[in-house]
mmCIF file of C-alpha atoms in Angstrom:
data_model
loop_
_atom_site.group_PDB
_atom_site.id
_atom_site.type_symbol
_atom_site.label_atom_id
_atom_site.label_comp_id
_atom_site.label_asym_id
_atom_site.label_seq_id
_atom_site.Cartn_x
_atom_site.Cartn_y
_atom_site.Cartn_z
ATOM 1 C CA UNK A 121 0.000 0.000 0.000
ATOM 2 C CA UNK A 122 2.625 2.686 0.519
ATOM 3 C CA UNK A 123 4.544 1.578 -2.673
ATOM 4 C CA UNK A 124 1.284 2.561 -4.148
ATOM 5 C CA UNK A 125 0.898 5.697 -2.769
ATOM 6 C CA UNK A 126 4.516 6.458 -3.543
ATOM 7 C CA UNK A 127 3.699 5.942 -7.318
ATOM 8 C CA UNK A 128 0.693 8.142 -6.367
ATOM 9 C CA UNK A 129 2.890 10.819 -5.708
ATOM 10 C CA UNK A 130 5.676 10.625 -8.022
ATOM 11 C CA UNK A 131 2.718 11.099 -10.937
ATOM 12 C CA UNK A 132 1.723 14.528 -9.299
ATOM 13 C CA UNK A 133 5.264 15.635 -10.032
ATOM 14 C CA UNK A 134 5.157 15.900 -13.210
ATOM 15 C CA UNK A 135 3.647 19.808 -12.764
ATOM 16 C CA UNK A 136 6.867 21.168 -13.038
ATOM 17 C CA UNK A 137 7.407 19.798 -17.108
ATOM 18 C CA UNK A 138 7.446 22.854 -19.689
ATOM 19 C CA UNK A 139 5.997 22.605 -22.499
ATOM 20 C CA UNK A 140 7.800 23.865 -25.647
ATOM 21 C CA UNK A 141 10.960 23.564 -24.142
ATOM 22 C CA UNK A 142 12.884 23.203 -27.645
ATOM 23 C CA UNK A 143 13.639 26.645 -28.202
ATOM 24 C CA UNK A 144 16.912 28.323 -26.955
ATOM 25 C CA UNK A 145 16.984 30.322 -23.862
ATOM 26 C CA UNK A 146 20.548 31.447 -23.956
ATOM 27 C CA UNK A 147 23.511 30.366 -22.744
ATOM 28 C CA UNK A 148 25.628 33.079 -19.840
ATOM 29 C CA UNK A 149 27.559 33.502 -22.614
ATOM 30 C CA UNK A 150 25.272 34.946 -25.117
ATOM 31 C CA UNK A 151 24.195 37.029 -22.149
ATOM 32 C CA UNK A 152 27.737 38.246 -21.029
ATOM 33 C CA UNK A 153 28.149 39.211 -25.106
ATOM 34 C CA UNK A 154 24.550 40.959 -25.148
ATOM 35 C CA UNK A 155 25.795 42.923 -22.193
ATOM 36 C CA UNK A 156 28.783 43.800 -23.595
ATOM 37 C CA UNK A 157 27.622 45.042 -27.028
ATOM 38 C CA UNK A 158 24.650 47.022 -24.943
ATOM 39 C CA UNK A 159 27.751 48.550 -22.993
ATOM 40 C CA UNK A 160 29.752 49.787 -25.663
ATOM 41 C CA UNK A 161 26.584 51.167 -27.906
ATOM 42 C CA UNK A 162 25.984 52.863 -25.164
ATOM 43 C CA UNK A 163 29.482 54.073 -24.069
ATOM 44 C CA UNK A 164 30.378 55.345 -27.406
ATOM 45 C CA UNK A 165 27.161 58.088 -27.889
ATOM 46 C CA UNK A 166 28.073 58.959 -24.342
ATOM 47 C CA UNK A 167 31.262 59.576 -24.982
ATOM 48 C CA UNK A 168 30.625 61.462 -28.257
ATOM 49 C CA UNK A 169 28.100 64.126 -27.163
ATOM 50 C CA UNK A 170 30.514 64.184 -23.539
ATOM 51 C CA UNK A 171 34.076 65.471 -25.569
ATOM 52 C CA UNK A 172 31.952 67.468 -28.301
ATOM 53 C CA UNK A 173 33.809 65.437 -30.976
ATOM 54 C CA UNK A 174 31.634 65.629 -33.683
ATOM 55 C CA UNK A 175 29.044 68.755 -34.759
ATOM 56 C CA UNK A 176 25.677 68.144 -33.359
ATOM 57 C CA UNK A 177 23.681 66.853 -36.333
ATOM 58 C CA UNK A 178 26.041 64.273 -36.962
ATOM 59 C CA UNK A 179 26.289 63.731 -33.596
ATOM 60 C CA UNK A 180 22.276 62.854 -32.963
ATOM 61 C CA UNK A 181 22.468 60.991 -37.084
ATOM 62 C CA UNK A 182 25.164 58.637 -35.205
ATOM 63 C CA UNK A 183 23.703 58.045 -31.618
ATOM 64 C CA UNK A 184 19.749 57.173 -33.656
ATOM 65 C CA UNK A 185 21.732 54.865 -35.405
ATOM 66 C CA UNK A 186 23.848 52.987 -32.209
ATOM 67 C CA UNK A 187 20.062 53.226 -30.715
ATOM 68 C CA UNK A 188 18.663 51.104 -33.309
ATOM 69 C CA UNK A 189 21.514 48.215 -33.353
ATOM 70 C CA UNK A 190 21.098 48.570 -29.522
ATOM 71 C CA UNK A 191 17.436 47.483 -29.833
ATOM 72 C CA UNK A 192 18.381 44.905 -32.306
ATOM 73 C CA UNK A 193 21.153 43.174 -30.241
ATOM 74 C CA UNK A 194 18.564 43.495 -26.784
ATOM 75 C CA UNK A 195 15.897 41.602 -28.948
ATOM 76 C CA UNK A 196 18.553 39.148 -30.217
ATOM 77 C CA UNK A 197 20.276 38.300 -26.983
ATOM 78 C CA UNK A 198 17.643 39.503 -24.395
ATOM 79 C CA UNK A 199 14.572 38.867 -25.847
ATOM 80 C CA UNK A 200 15.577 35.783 -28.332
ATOM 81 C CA UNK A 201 13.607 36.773 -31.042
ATOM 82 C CA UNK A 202 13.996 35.341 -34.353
ATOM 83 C CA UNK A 203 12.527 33.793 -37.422
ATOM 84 C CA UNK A 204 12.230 30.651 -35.238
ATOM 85 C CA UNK A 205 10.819 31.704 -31.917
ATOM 86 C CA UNK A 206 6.980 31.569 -31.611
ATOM 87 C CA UNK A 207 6.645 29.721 -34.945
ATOM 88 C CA UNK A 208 7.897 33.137 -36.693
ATOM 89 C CA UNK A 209 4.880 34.943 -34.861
ATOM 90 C CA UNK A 210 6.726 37.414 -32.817
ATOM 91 C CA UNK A 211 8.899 38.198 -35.853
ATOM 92 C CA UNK A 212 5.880 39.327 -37.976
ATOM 93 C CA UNK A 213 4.301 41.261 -34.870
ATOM 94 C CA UNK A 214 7.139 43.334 -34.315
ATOM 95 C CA UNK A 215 7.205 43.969 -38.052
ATOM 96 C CA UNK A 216 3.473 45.218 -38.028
ATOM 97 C CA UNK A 217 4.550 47.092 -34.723
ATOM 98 C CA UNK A 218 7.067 48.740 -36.689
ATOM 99 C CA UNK A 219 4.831 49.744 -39.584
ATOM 100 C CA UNK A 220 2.488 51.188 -37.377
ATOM 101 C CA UNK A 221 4.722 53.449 -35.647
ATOM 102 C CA UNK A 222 6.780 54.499 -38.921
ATOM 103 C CA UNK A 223 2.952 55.714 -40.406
ATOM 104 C CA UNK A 224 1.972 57.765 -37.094
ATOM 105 C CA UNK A 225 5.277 58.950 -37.007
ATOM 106 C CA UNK A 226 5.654 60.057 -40.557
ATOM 107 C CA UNK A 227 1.834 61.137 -40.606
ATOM 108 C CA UNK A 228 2.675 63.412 -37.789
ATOM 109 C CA UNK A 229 5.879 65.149 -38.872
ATOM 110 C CA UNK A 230 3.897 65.513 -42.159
ATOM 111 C CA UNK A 231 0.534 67.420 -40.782
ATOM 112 C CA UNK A 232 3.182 69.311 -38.730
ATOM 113 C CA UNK A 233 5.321 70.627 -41.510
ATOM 114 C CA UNK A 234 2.122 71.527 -43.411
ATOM 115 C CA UNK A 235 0.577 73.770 -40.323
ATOM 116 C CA UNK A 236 4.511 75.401 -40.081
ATOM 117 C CA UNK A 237 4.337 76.238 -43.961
ATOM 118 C CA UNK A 238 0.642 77.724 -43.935
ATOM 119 C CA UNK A 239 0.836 79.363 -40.814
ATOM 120 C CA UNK A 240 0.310 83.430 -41.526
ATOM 121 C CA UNK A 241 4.023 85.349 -41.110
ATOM 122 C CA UNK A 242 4.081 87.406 -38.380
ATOM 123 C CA UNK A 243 4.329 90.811 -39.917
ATOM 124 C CA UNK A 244 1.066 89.842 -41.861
ATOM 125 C CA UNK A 245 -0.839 89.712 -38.475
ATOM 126 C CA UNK A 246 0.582 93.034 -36.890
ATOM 127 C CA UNK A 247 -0.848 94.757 -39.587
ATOM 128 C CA UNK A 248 -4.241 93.145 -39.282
ATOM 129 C CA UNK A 249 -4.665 94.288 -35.369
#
């Protein structure tokens, strides 16, 4: 009777299984390398705007582009996305997410360049009042 209940038990341990367990997680490794990269595209803007290297228009062109391999290599080593994770799901979502935010963001700068242009000059409404 208590080798039965012993098998009893052993069945109710099975809780702990994951399913879908045959996609990578990363290795300390490919975290210690994410955290490196993440260090140095950071520590290179940093020091750019810092020691005034570069003018300032080059300066912002060159830290939006470190910003967007940053975001690549934290979605690569951090968040393990791929064309393989989630059955290529989370790949097409962030691509949609992506499309999304490149129309509102060009929509926007557009309407706002086109109320800057037809806005009246300012020596047009002194003489008015």
């Amino acid at each position: 009777m208590s080798a039965e209940a012993h098998n009893d038990h052993a069945v109710d341990h099975h809780h702990d299984d994951h399913h879908g367990d045959d996609h990578d997680h990363g290795s300390f490794k490919t975290y210690l390398l994410g955290f490196f990269l993440s260090v140095v595209l950071t520590a290179i803007p940093f020091w750019l705007v810092m020691t005034g290297a570069l003018p300032a228009a080059t300066t912002g062109l060159i830290i939006t582009a470190f910003a967007v391999v940053q975001i690549v290599v934290h979605m690569i080593f951090f968040l393990h996305m791929n064309h393989k994770s989630e059955g290529g799901w989370n790949m097409l979502a962030l691509i949609f997410t992506i499309v999304v935010v490149v129309i509102a963001v060009a929509g926007s700068v557009w309407v706002m360049y086109h109320l800057n242009v037809n806005m009246m000059p300012t020596h047009d409404m002194q003489t008015m009042g």
